[in-house]
Amino acid sequence: MRFREQIGEALAELEGLGLLRRPRRVSGPQGPEIEVDGRRVLCFCSNNYLGLADHPELARAARGEDGFGAAASRLITGSMDAHHETEEALAAFVRAPTAALFANGYAANVGSVQALVGAGDQVFSDALNHASLIDGCRLSRAQVHVYRHRDLDHLEQLLRQHATEAGRALIVTDSLFSMDGVFAPIEALAELAHQHGAGLMIDEAHSLGVFGPEGSGVCAAMGVVPDALVGTLGKSFGGAGAFVAGSHEIVSVIRNQARSYVFSTAPPPPVVRAAGRAIDLVRAASEERAALLAHSARLREELNQLGFEVPPGTSQIIPILIGDKARAMRLSASLFDRGVFVQGIRPPTVAPGTSRLRLTPMASHSDDHLDRALAAFAALAPTG
Ligand code: PMP
């Protein structure tokens, strides 16, 4: 019984620390208003930025003649027409020579970092990178150098010290940081990578669909071509999955060596087909992008006026800094009681003492939705 007791103790410890999480239950489709645990609430914390998750076109596109499952990994029977077609369309979308699909962004990041560097290599990772990049660094067995968040001087110093050694060097970063809503200095990173002979891998999970020409991302907006660009299909694209785009050589290495690609059943063709259709919807969503960013600007400004600590930013990810995890969770619960769902974010997702609410509007929110959300915040404002 010892193992079970130990597991029980671990759970009790998490609970004691105020860190035990439980999934809520959403009934019905995703949208600006959802039913959560039996209650109709305004949703302000999903990544369904363009409102595509319940788009009827995607559900229609999912219905095809090729069944439901891919039956094996990509290198066995799982490379179906849907996978090839969607990969081609995704590569064209981000203007890369080719792309490889993954079941999700976690698998794409873990697998790609682990495929691109290994023992004897050096990987340079922003301190606030997504957990999947961090785990890829760990799994790779390369030497990991964590540079201070967006600190180019620190990165340069580390590159000088370590990128000269035999072996490969790879810089990895989110382009839009998922919990802070700020951008990486992409152009400067590309320049540093070039100077030091390092590769550059950029995770565009939160920026694809929202920024850049037709939503093709921050790299496209800046004219930067990273060695590997990861995009996810579960956020702006409204479905599930991810891809890594790059040169034929880079993608070929990933197809051969990313363990999460080689040793995993290919994503189901309906999901892949819907992702292919989502590219067209994302491209055409310029009004939705404008609405999303207008909502974000209004929320940032009015929350600041209410006395909430919202750091400066221009993206659709709006952190409301609280600090103490219990306070963050209480504020989230009070908002929920008022019919507004904004998830509290606490360690280990963010560093201790930086707990926050992560507020994300959707293009499909109306002004009335925003009015109602802001009224709930006003009732709970620190200086209100
Ligand atoms: N990268 C970033 C920056 C993310 O925020 C996330 C998920 N939230 C992922 C990758 C993983 O993507 P997925 O949800 O498709 O596994």
GROMACS .gro file of C-alpha atoms and ligand atoms in nm:
model
  400
    1MET     CA    1   0.000   0.000   0.000
    2ARG     CA    2   0.301   0.227   0.034
    3PHE     CA    3   0.281   0.363  -0.322
    4ARG     CA    4  -0.086   0.454  -0.291
    5GLU     CA    5  -0.024   0.624   0.041
    6GLN     CA    6   0.256   0.824  -0.115
    7ILE     CA    7   0.031   0.933  -0.400
    8GLY     CA    8  -0.234   1.032  -0.146
    9GLU     CA    9   0.023   1.235   0.043
   10ALA     CA   10   0.136   1.410  -0.276
   11LEU     CA   11  -0.224   1.508  -0.350
   12ALA     CA   12  -0.281   1.628   0.005
   13GLU     CA   13   0.034   1.836  -0.020
   14LEU     CA   14  -0.085   1.998  -0.343
   15GLU     CA   15  -0.420   2.070  -0.181
   16GLY     CA   16  -0.250   2.215   0.127
   17LEU     CA   17  -0.045   2.445  -0.094
   18GLY     CA   18  -0.357   2.564  -0.275
   19LEU     CA   19  -0.230   2.413  -0.600
   20LEU     CA   20  -0.476   2.131  -0.665
   21ARG     CA   21  -0.653   2.177  -0.997
   22ARG     CA   22  -0.966   2.014  -1.127
   23PRO     CA   23  -1.107   2.039  -1.476
   24ARG     CA   24  -1.441   2.213  -1.501
   25ARG     CA   25  -1.714   2.076  -1.727
   26VAL     CA   26  -1.821   2.265  -2.037
   27SER     CA   27  -2.149   2.159  -2.199
   28GLY     CA   28  -2.221   2.250  -2.560
   29PRO     CA   29  -1.987   2.415  -2.808
   30GLN     CA   30  -1.718   2.674  -2.743
   31GLY     CA   31  -1.810   3.036  -2.803
   32PRO     CA   32  -1.820   3.376  -2.635
   33GLU     CA   33  -2.086   3.244  -2.396
   34ILE     CA   34  -2.051   2.889  -2.271
   35GLU     CA   35  -2.208   2.663  -2.016
   36VAL     CA   36  -1.956   2.578  -1.746
   37ASP     CA   37  -2.051   2.344  -1.461
   38GLY     CA   38  -2.414   2.398  -1.548
   39ARG     CA   39  -2.389   2.779  -1.554
   40ARG     CA   40  -2.410   3.009  -1.853
   41VAL     CA   41  -2.107   3.242  -1.839
   42LEU     CA   42  -1.912   3.478  -2.061
   43CYS     CA   43  -1.592   3.305  -2.168
   44PHE     CA   44  -1.282   3.524  -2.141
   45CYS     CA   45  -1.007   3.267  -2.110
   46SER     CA   46  -1.002   3.038  -2.413
   47ASN     CA   47  -0.759   3.044  -2.705
   48ASN     CA   48  -1.047   3.041  -2.952
   49TYR     CA   49  -0.932   3.384  -3.062
   50LEU     CA   50  -1.112   3.401  -3.396
   51GLY     CA   51  -1.419   3.213  -3.277
   52LEU     CA   52  -1.361   2.920  -3.515
   53ALA     CA   53  -1.396   2.634  -3.264
   54ASP     CA   54  -1.768   2.596  -3.334
   55HIS     CA   55  -1.762   2.711  -3.697
   56PRO     CA   56  -2.004   2.495  -3.903
   57GLU     CA   57  -1.766   2.499  -4.202
   58LEU     CA   58  -1.504   2.314  -3.998
   59ALA     CA   59  -1.749   2.053  -3.879
   60ARG     CA   60  -1.854   2.006  -4.245
   61ALA     CA   61  -1.495   1.984  -4.365
   62ALA     CA   62  -1.429   1.713  -4.109
   63ARG     CA   63  -1.677   1.483  -4.282
   64GLY     CA   64  -1.493   1.301  -4.558
   65GLU     CA   65  -1.471   0.970  -4.737
   66ASP     CA   66  -1.163   0.851  -4.556
   67GLY     CA   67  -1.309   0.742  -4.224
   68PHE     CA   68  -1.212   0.849  -3.878
   69GLY     CA   69  -0.875   0.703  -3.781
   70ALA     CA   70  -0.526   0.715  -3.932
   71ALA     CA   71  -0.462   0.360  -3.809
   72ALA     CA   72  -0.088   0.397  -3.748
   73SER     CA   73   0.195   0.645  -3.726
   74ARG     CA   74   0.286   0.868  -4.020
   75LEU     CA   75   0.573   0.640  -4.121
   76ILE     CA   76   0.349   0.333  -4.140
   77THR     CA   77  -0.008   0.372  -4.278
   78GLY     CA   78  -0.092   0.708  -4.122
   79SER     CA   79   0.013   0.944  -4.403
   80MET     CA   80  -0.318   0.991  -4.580
   81ASP     CA   81  -0.425   1.241  -4.846
   82ALA     CA   82  -0.558   1.472  -4.575
   83HIS     CA   83  -0.219   1.488  -4.404
   84HIS     CA   84  -0.028   1.561  -4.724
   85GLU     CA   85  -0.276   1.821  -4.844
   86THR     CA   86  -0.294   2.004  -4.515
   87GLU     CA   87   0.084   2.002  -4.476
   88GLU     CA   88   0.122   2.160  -4.818
   89ALA     CA   89  -0.137   2.425  -4.740
   90LEU     CA   90   0.019   2.503  -4.401
   91ALA     CA   91   0.366   2.537  -4.554
   92ALA     CA   92   0.227   2.775  -4.817
   93PHE     CA   93   0.045   2.971  -4.546
   94VAL     CA   94   0.368   3.046  -4.354
   95ARG     CA   95   0.571   3.066  -4.677
   96ALA     CA   96   0.796   2.772  -4.587
   97PRO     CA   97   0.915   2.502  -4.828
   98THR     CA   98   0.745   2.224  -4.632
   99ALA     CA   99   0.578   2.129  -4.304
  100ALA     CA  100   0.512   1.826  -4.083
  101LEU     CA  101   0.192   1.778  -3.886
  102PHE     CA  102   0.179   1.669  -3.524
  103ALA     CA  103  -0.114   1.570  -3.303
  104ASN     CA  104  -0.072   1.888  -3.096
  105GLY     CA  105   0.167   2.170  -3.017
  106TYR     CA  106   0.307   1.996  -2.714
  107ALA     CA  107   0.418   1.703  -2.929
  108ALA     CA  108   0.548   1.934  -3.204
  109ASN     CA  109   0.768   2.131  -2.967
  110VAL     CA  110   0.897   1.841  -2.762
  111GLY     CA  111   0.971   1.639  -3.074
  112SER     CA  112   1.124   1.917  -3.280
  113VAL     CA  113   1.370   2.042  -3.019
  114GLN     CA  114   1.467   1.686  -2.937
  115ALA     CA  115   1.520   1.611  -3.309
  116LEU     CA  116   1.722   1.924  -3.385
  117VAL     CA  117   1.971   1.907  -3.096
  118GLY     CA  118   2.116   1.626  -2.890
  119ALA     CA  119   2.397   1.531  -2.657
  120GLY     CA  120   2.698   1.757  -2.718
  121ASP     CA  121   2.481   2.037  -2.863
  122GLN     CA  122   2.376   2.366  -2.704
  123VAL     CA  123   2.023   2.498  -2.677
  124PHE     CA  124   1.936   2.853  -2.571
  125SER     CA  125   1.589   2.899  -2.428
  126ASP     CA  126   1.397   3.207  -2.308
  127ALA     CA  127   1.314   3.183  -1.936
  128LEU     CA  128   0.940   3.220  -2.007
  129ASN     CA  129   0.915   2.968  -2.290
  130HIS     CA  130   0.619   2.735  -2.299
  131ALA     CA  131   0.649   2.411  -2.099
  132SER     CA  132   0.659   2.207  -2.421
  133LEU     CA  133   0.975   2.385  -2.538
  134ILE     CA  134   1.127   2.342  -2.194
  135ASP     CA  135   1.045   1.971  -2.200
  136GLY     CA  136   1.191   1.941  -2.552
  137CYS     CA  137   1.514   2.095  -2.425
  138ARG     CA  138   1.524   1.848  -2.138
  139LEU     CA  139   1.447   1.548  -2.356
  140SER     CA  140   1.708   1.648  -2.613
  141ARG     CA  141   2.000   1.596  -2.373
  142ALA     CA  142   2.165   1.904  -2.521
  143GLN     CA  143   2.320   2.147  -2.276
  144VAL     CA  144   2.044   2.394  -2.192
  145HIS     CA  145   2.117   2.764  -2.140
  146VAL     CA  146   1.819   2.959  -2.012
  147TYR     CA  147   1.845   3.329  -2.091
  148ARG     CA  148   1.657   3.595  -1.899
  149HIS     CA  149   1.321   3.673  -2.057
  150ARG     CA  150   1.375   3.868  -2.383
  151ASP     CA  151   1.722   3.970  -2.260
  152LEU     CA  152   1.935   3.988  -2.575
  153ASP     CA  153   2.252   4.086  -2.385
  154HIS     CA  154   2.222   3.780  -2.170
  155LEU     CA  155   2.157   3.560  -2.472
  156GLU     CA  156   2.455   3.707  -2.656
  157GLN     CA  157   2.679   3.646  -2.358
  158LEU     CA  158   2.566   3.283  -2.341
  159LEU     CA  159   2.608   3.240  -2.717
  160ARG     CA  160   2.962   3.380  -2.697
  161GLN     CA  161   3.048   3.139  -2.419
  162HIS     CA  162   2.886   2.827  -2.555
  163ALA     CA  163   2.790   2.848  -2.922
  164THR     CA  164   3.152   2.825  -3.027
  165GLU     CA  165   3.187   2.471  -2.901
  166ALA     CA  166   3.170   2.177  -3.133
  167GLY     CA  167   2.814   2.070  -3.201
  168ARG     CA  168   2.498   2.254  -3.298
  169ALA     CA  169   2.351   2.559  -3.131
  170LEU     CA  170   1.976   2.630  -3.136
  171ILE     CA  171   1.782   2.928  -2.999
  172VAL     CA  172   1.420   2.849  -2.908
  173THR     CA  173   1.148   3.093  -2.818
  174ASP     CA  174   0.776   3.161  -2.817
  175SER     CA  175   0.697   3.448  -3.055
  176LEU     CA  176   0.407   3.567  -2.836
  177PHE     CA  177   0.452   3.459  -2.476
  178SER     CA  178   0.146   3.267  -2.367
  179MET     CA  179   0.111   3.393  -2.010
  180ASP     CA  180   0.243   3.749  -2.052
  181GLY     CA  181   0.110   3.850  -2.392
  182VAL     CA  182   0.435   4.013  -2.503
  183PHE     CA  183   0.638   3.946  -2.816
  184ALA     CA  184   0.989   3.806  -2.846
  185PRO     CA  185   1.242   4.036  -3.018
  186ILE     CA  186   1.226   3.820  -3.329
  187GLU     CA  187   1.443   4.029  -3.562
  188ALA     CA  188   1.721   4.069  -3.306
  189LEU     CA  189   1.706   3.696  -3.228
  190ALA     CA  190   1.743   3.616  -3.598
  191GLU     CA  191   2.042   3.848  -3.616
  192LEU     CA  192   2.208   3.688  -3.312
  193ALA     CA  193   2.141   3.340  -3.449
  194HIS     CA  194   2.302   3.441  -3.776
  195GLN     CA  195   2.609   3.594  -3.607
  196HIS     CA  196   2.670   3.288  -3.394
  197GLY     CA  197   2.590   3.019  -3.647
  198ALA     CA  198   2.293   2.906  -3.441
  199GLY     CA  199   1.958   2.774  -3.559
  200LEU     CA  200   1.637   2.955  -3.465
  201MET     CA  201   1.315   2.778  -3.371
  202ILE     CA  202   1.006   2.990  -3.308
  203ASP     CA  203   0.676   2.879  -3.160
  204GLU     CA  204   0.397   3.089  -3.313
  205ALA     CA  205   0.120   2.911  -3.118
  206HIS     CA  206  -0.057   3.229  -3.006
  207SER     CA  207   0.039   3.466  -3.287
  208LEU     CA  208  -0.064   3.258  -3.589
  209GLY     CA  209  -0.407   3.363  -3.706
  210VAL     CA  210  -0.387   3.692  -3.519
  211PHE     CA  211  -0.075   3.876  -3.642
  212GLY     CA  212   0.104   3.907  -3.974
  213PRO     CA  213  -0.030   3.915  -4.332
  214GLU     CA  214  -0.356   3.715  -4.338
  215GLY     CA  215  -0.269   3.593  -3.989
  216SER     CA  216   0.049   3.420  -4.102
  217GLY     CA  217   0.235   3.512  -3.785
  218VAL     CA  218   0.489   3.746  -3.634
  219CYS     CA  219   0.783   3.601  -3.829
  220ALA     CA  220   0.606   3.674  -4.158
  221ALA     CA  221   0.521   4.024  -4.034
  222MET     CA  222   0.890   4.088  -3.966
  223GLY     CA  223   1.024   3.911  -4.272
  224VAL     CA  224   1.211   3.665  -4.051
  225VAL     CA  225   1.247   3.307  -4.173
  226PRO     CA  226   1.328   3.084  -3.875
  227ASP     CA  227   1.488   2.743  -3.927
  228ALA     CA  228   1.183   2.585  -3.766
  229LEU     CA  229   0.845   2.753  -3.718
  230VAL     CA  230   0.586   2.580  -3.502
  231GLY     CA  231   0.220   2.665  -3.538
  232THR     CA  232  -0.069   2.513  -3.347
  233LEU     CA  233  -0.414   2.435  -3.480
  234GLY     CA  234  -0.602   2.430  -3.150
  235LYS     CA  235  -0.609   2.804  -3.092
  236SER     CA  236  -0.695   3.052  -3.371
  237PHE     CA  237  -0.759   2.755  -3.603
  238GLY     CA  238  -1.031   2.630  -3.374
  239GLY     CA  239  -0.943   2.258  -3.388
  240ALA     CA  240  -0.648   2.049  -3.279
  241GLY     CA  241  -0.300   1.965  -3.399
  242ALA     CA  242   0.019   2.148  -3.484
  243PHE     CA  243   0.289   2.167  -3.746
  244VAL     CA  244   0.652   2.252  -3.784
  245ALA     CA  245   0.751   2.431  -4.102
  246GLY     CA  246   1.096   2.484  -4.248
  247SER     CA  247   1.337   2.368  -4.514
  248HIS     CA  248   1.314   2.017  -4.658
  249GLU     CA  249   1.627   1.920  -4.464
  250ILE     CA  250   1.502   2.049  -4.128
  251VAL     CA  251   1.158   1.892  -4.167
  252SER     CA  252   1.312   1.568  -4.288
  253VAL     CA  253   1.530   1.545  -3.979
  254ILE     CA  254   1.220   1.608  -3.768
  255ARG     CA  255   1.018   1.342  -3.953
  256ASN     CA  256   1.299   1.097  -3.892
  257GLN     CA  257   1.401   1.182  -3.540
  258ALA     CA  258   1.119   1.350  -3.349
  259ARG     CA  259   1.001   1.072  -3.121
  260SER     CA  260   0.654   1.226  -3.086
  261TYR     CA  261   0.617   1.207  -3.466
  262VAL     CA  262   0.775   0.866  -3.530
  263PHE     CA  263   0.621   0.679  -3.237
  264SER     CA  264   0.269   0.820  -3.234
  265THR     CA  265  -0.051   0.751  -3.430
  266ALA     CA  266  -0.108   1.017  -3.695
  267PRO     CA  267  -0.383   1.270  -3.621
  268PRO     CA  268  -0.729   1.154  -3.739
  269PRO     CA  269  -0.810   1.261  -4.097
  270PRO     CA  270  -1.130   1.453  -4.002
  271VAL     CA  271  -0.929   1.673  -3.766
  272VAL     CA  272  -0.659   1.724  -4.029
  273ARG     CA  273  -0.910   1.804  -4.303
  274ALA     CA  274  -1.084   2.057  -4.081
  275ALA     CA  275  -0.746   2.219  -4.011
  276GLY     CA  276  -0.687   2.249  -4.384
  277ARG     CA  277  -1.021   2.426  -4.425
  278ALA     CA  278  -0.944   2.646  -4.122
  279ILE     CA  279  -0.647   2.793  -4.308
  280ASP     CA  280  -0.887   2.953  -4.558
  281LEU     CA  281  -1.109   3.086  -4.279
  282VAL     CA  282  -0.808   3.223  -4.089
  283ARG     CA  283  -0.674   3.393  -4.400
  284ALA     CA  284  -1.008   3.562  -4.466
  285ALA     CA  285  -1.058   3.670  -4.104
  286SER     CA  286  -0.923   4.024  -4.128
  287GLU     CA  287  -1.236   4.174  -3.972
  288GLU     CA  288  -1.219   3.923  -3.689
  289ARG     CA  289  -0.853   4.010  -3.628
  290ALA     CA  290  -0.938   4.378  -3.611
  291ALA     CA  291  -1.229   4.311  -3.371
  292LEU     CA  292  -1.010   4.090  -3.150
  293LEU     CA  293  -0.739   4.353  -3.120
  294ALA     CA  294  -0.989   4.633  -3.065
  295HIS     CA  295  -1.149   4.431  -2.782
  296SER     CA  296  -0.803   4.371  -2.636
  297ALA     CA  297  -0.709   4.739  -2.643
  298ARG     CA  298  -1.037   4.836  -2.477
  299LEU     CA  299  -1.005   4.572  -2.204
  300ARG     CA  300  -0.644   4.667  -2.131
  301GLU     CA  301  -0.727   5.034  -2.102
  302GLU     CA  302  -1.042   5.001  -1.893
  303LEU     CA  303  -0.893   4.740  -1.659
  304ASN     CA  304  -0.601   4.974  -1.594
  305GLN     CA  305  -0.844   5.257  -1.524
  306LEU     CA  306  -1.020   5.031  -1.273
  307GLY     CA  307  -0.689   4.993  -1.090
  308PHE     CA  308  -0.592   4.643  -1.205
  309GLU     CA  309  -0.226   4.582  -1.284
  310VAL     CA  310  -0.216   4.514  -1.658
  311PRO     CA  311   0.135   4.547  -1.801
  312PRO     CA  312   0.165   4.736  -2.131
  313GLY     CA  313   0.108   4.525  -2.439
  314THR     CA  314  -0.068   4.509  -2.773
  315SER     CA  315  -0.168   4.145  -2.803
  316GLN     CA  316  -0.491   3.959  -2.730
  317ILE     CA  317  -0.336   3.793  -2.422
  318ILE     CA  318  -0.402   4.021  -2.126
  319PRO     CA  319  -0.236   3.931  -1.795
  320ILE     CA  320  -0.391   4.085  -1.483
  321LEU     CA  321  -0.113   4.055  -1.228
  322ILE     CA  322  -0.221   3.961  -0.877
  323GLY     CA  323   0.088   3.800  -0.719
  324ASP     CA  324  -0.057   3.580  -0.449
  325LYS     CA  325  -0.205   3.258  -0.585
  326ALA     CA  326  -0.494   3.242  -0.338
  327ARG     CA  327  -0.596   3.600  -0.422
  328ALA     CA  328  -0.580   3.523  -0.793
  329MET     CA  329  -0.803   3.218  -0.749
  330ARG     CA  330  -1.047   3.414  -0.528
  331LEU     CA  331  -1.078   3.687  -0.788
  332SER     CA  332  -1.138   3.425  -1.058
  333ALA     CA  333  -1.409   3.265  -0.840
  334SER     CA  334  -1.575   3.600  -0.771
  335LEU     CA  335  -1.582   3.680  -1.142
  336PHE     CA  336  -1.733   3.339  -1.209
  337ASP     CA  337  -2.004   3.411  -0.950
  338ARG     CA  338  -2.079   3.724  -1.153
  339GLY     CA  339  -2.104   3.520  -1.474
  340VAL     CA  340  -1.757   3.586  -1.618
  341PHE     CA  341  -1.511   3.300  -1.666
  342VAL     CA  342  -1.146   3.411  -1.645
  343GLN     CA  343  -0.914   3.137  -1.526
  344GLY     CA  344  -0.661   3.212  -1.253
  345ILE     CA  345  -0.306   3.108  -1.343
  346ARG     CA  346  -0.072   2.997  -1.066
  347PRO     CA  347   0.249   2.795  -1.024
  348PRO     CA  348   0.383   2.587  -1.186
  349THR     CA  349   0.238   2.756  -1.498
  350VAL     CA  350   0.386   3.088  -1.381
  351ALA     CA  351   0.662   3.163  -1.128
  352PRO     CA  352   0.567   3.179  -0.759
  353GLY     CA  353   0.450   3.528  -0.661
  354THR     CA  354   0.335   3.610  -1.015
  355SER     CA  355  -0.008   3.448  -1.012
  356ARG     CA  356  -0.252   3.624  -1.236
  357LEU     CA  357  -0.569   3.614  -1.433
  358ARG     CA  358  -0.512   3.553  -1.802
  359LEU     CA  359  -0.784   3.733  -1.991
  360THR     CA  360  -0.835   3.658  -2.360
  361PRO     CA  361  -1.116   3.806  -2.563
  362MET     CA  362  -1.251   3.656  -2.886
  363ALA     CA  363  -1.333   3.822  -3.213
  364SER     CA  364  -1.688   3.695  -3.162
  365HIS     CA  365  -1.742   3.887  -2.837
  366SER     CA  366  -1.987   4.176  -2.875
  367ASP     CA  367  -1.949   4.517  -2.714
  368ASP     CA  368  -2.221   4.409  -2.474
  369HIS     CA  369  -2.015   4.107  -2.369
  370LEU     CA  370  -1.725   4.341  -2.293
  371ASP     CA  371  -1.951   4.582  -2.104
  372ARG     CA  372  -2.076   4.297  -1.887
  373ALA     CA  373  -1.726   4.162  -1.822
  374LEU     CA  374  -1.594   4.506  -1.731
  375ALA     CA  375  -1.890   4.565  -1.499
  376ALA     CA  376  -1.798   4.245  -1.313
  377PHE     CA  377  -1.436   4.360  -1.287
  378ALA     CA  378  -1.551   4.704  -1.169
  379ALA     CA  379  -1.742   4.545  -0.883
  380LEU     CA  380  -1.421   4.373  -0.771
  381ALA     CA  381  -1.171   4.647  -0.854
  382PRO     CA  382  -0.887   4.710  -0.609
  383THR     CA  383  -0.952   5.085  -0.606
  384GLY     CA  384  -1.314   5.058  -0.706
  385PMP     N1  385   0.316   2.643  -2.740
  385PMP     C1  386   0.255   2.738  -2.669
  385PMP     C2  387   0.319   2.873  -2.660
  385PMP     C3  388   0.135   2.711  -2.601
  385PMP     O1  389   0.075   2.805  -2.529
  385PMP     C4  390   0.079   2.581  -2.612
  385PMP     C5  391  -0.052   2.539  -2.546
  385PMP     N2  392  -0.119   2.621  -2.472
  385PMP     C6  393   0.147   2.486  -2.686
  385PMP     C7  394   0.263   2.519  -2.750
  385PMP     C8  395   0.093   2.347  -2.698
  385PMP     O2  396  -0.001   2.340  -2.796
  385PMP     P1  397  -0.119   2.230  -2.791
  385PMP     O3  398  -0.222   2.286  -2.699
  385PMP     O4  399  -0.163   2.217  -2.931
  385PMP     O5  400  -0.057   2.105  -2.736
   0.00000   0.00000   0.00000
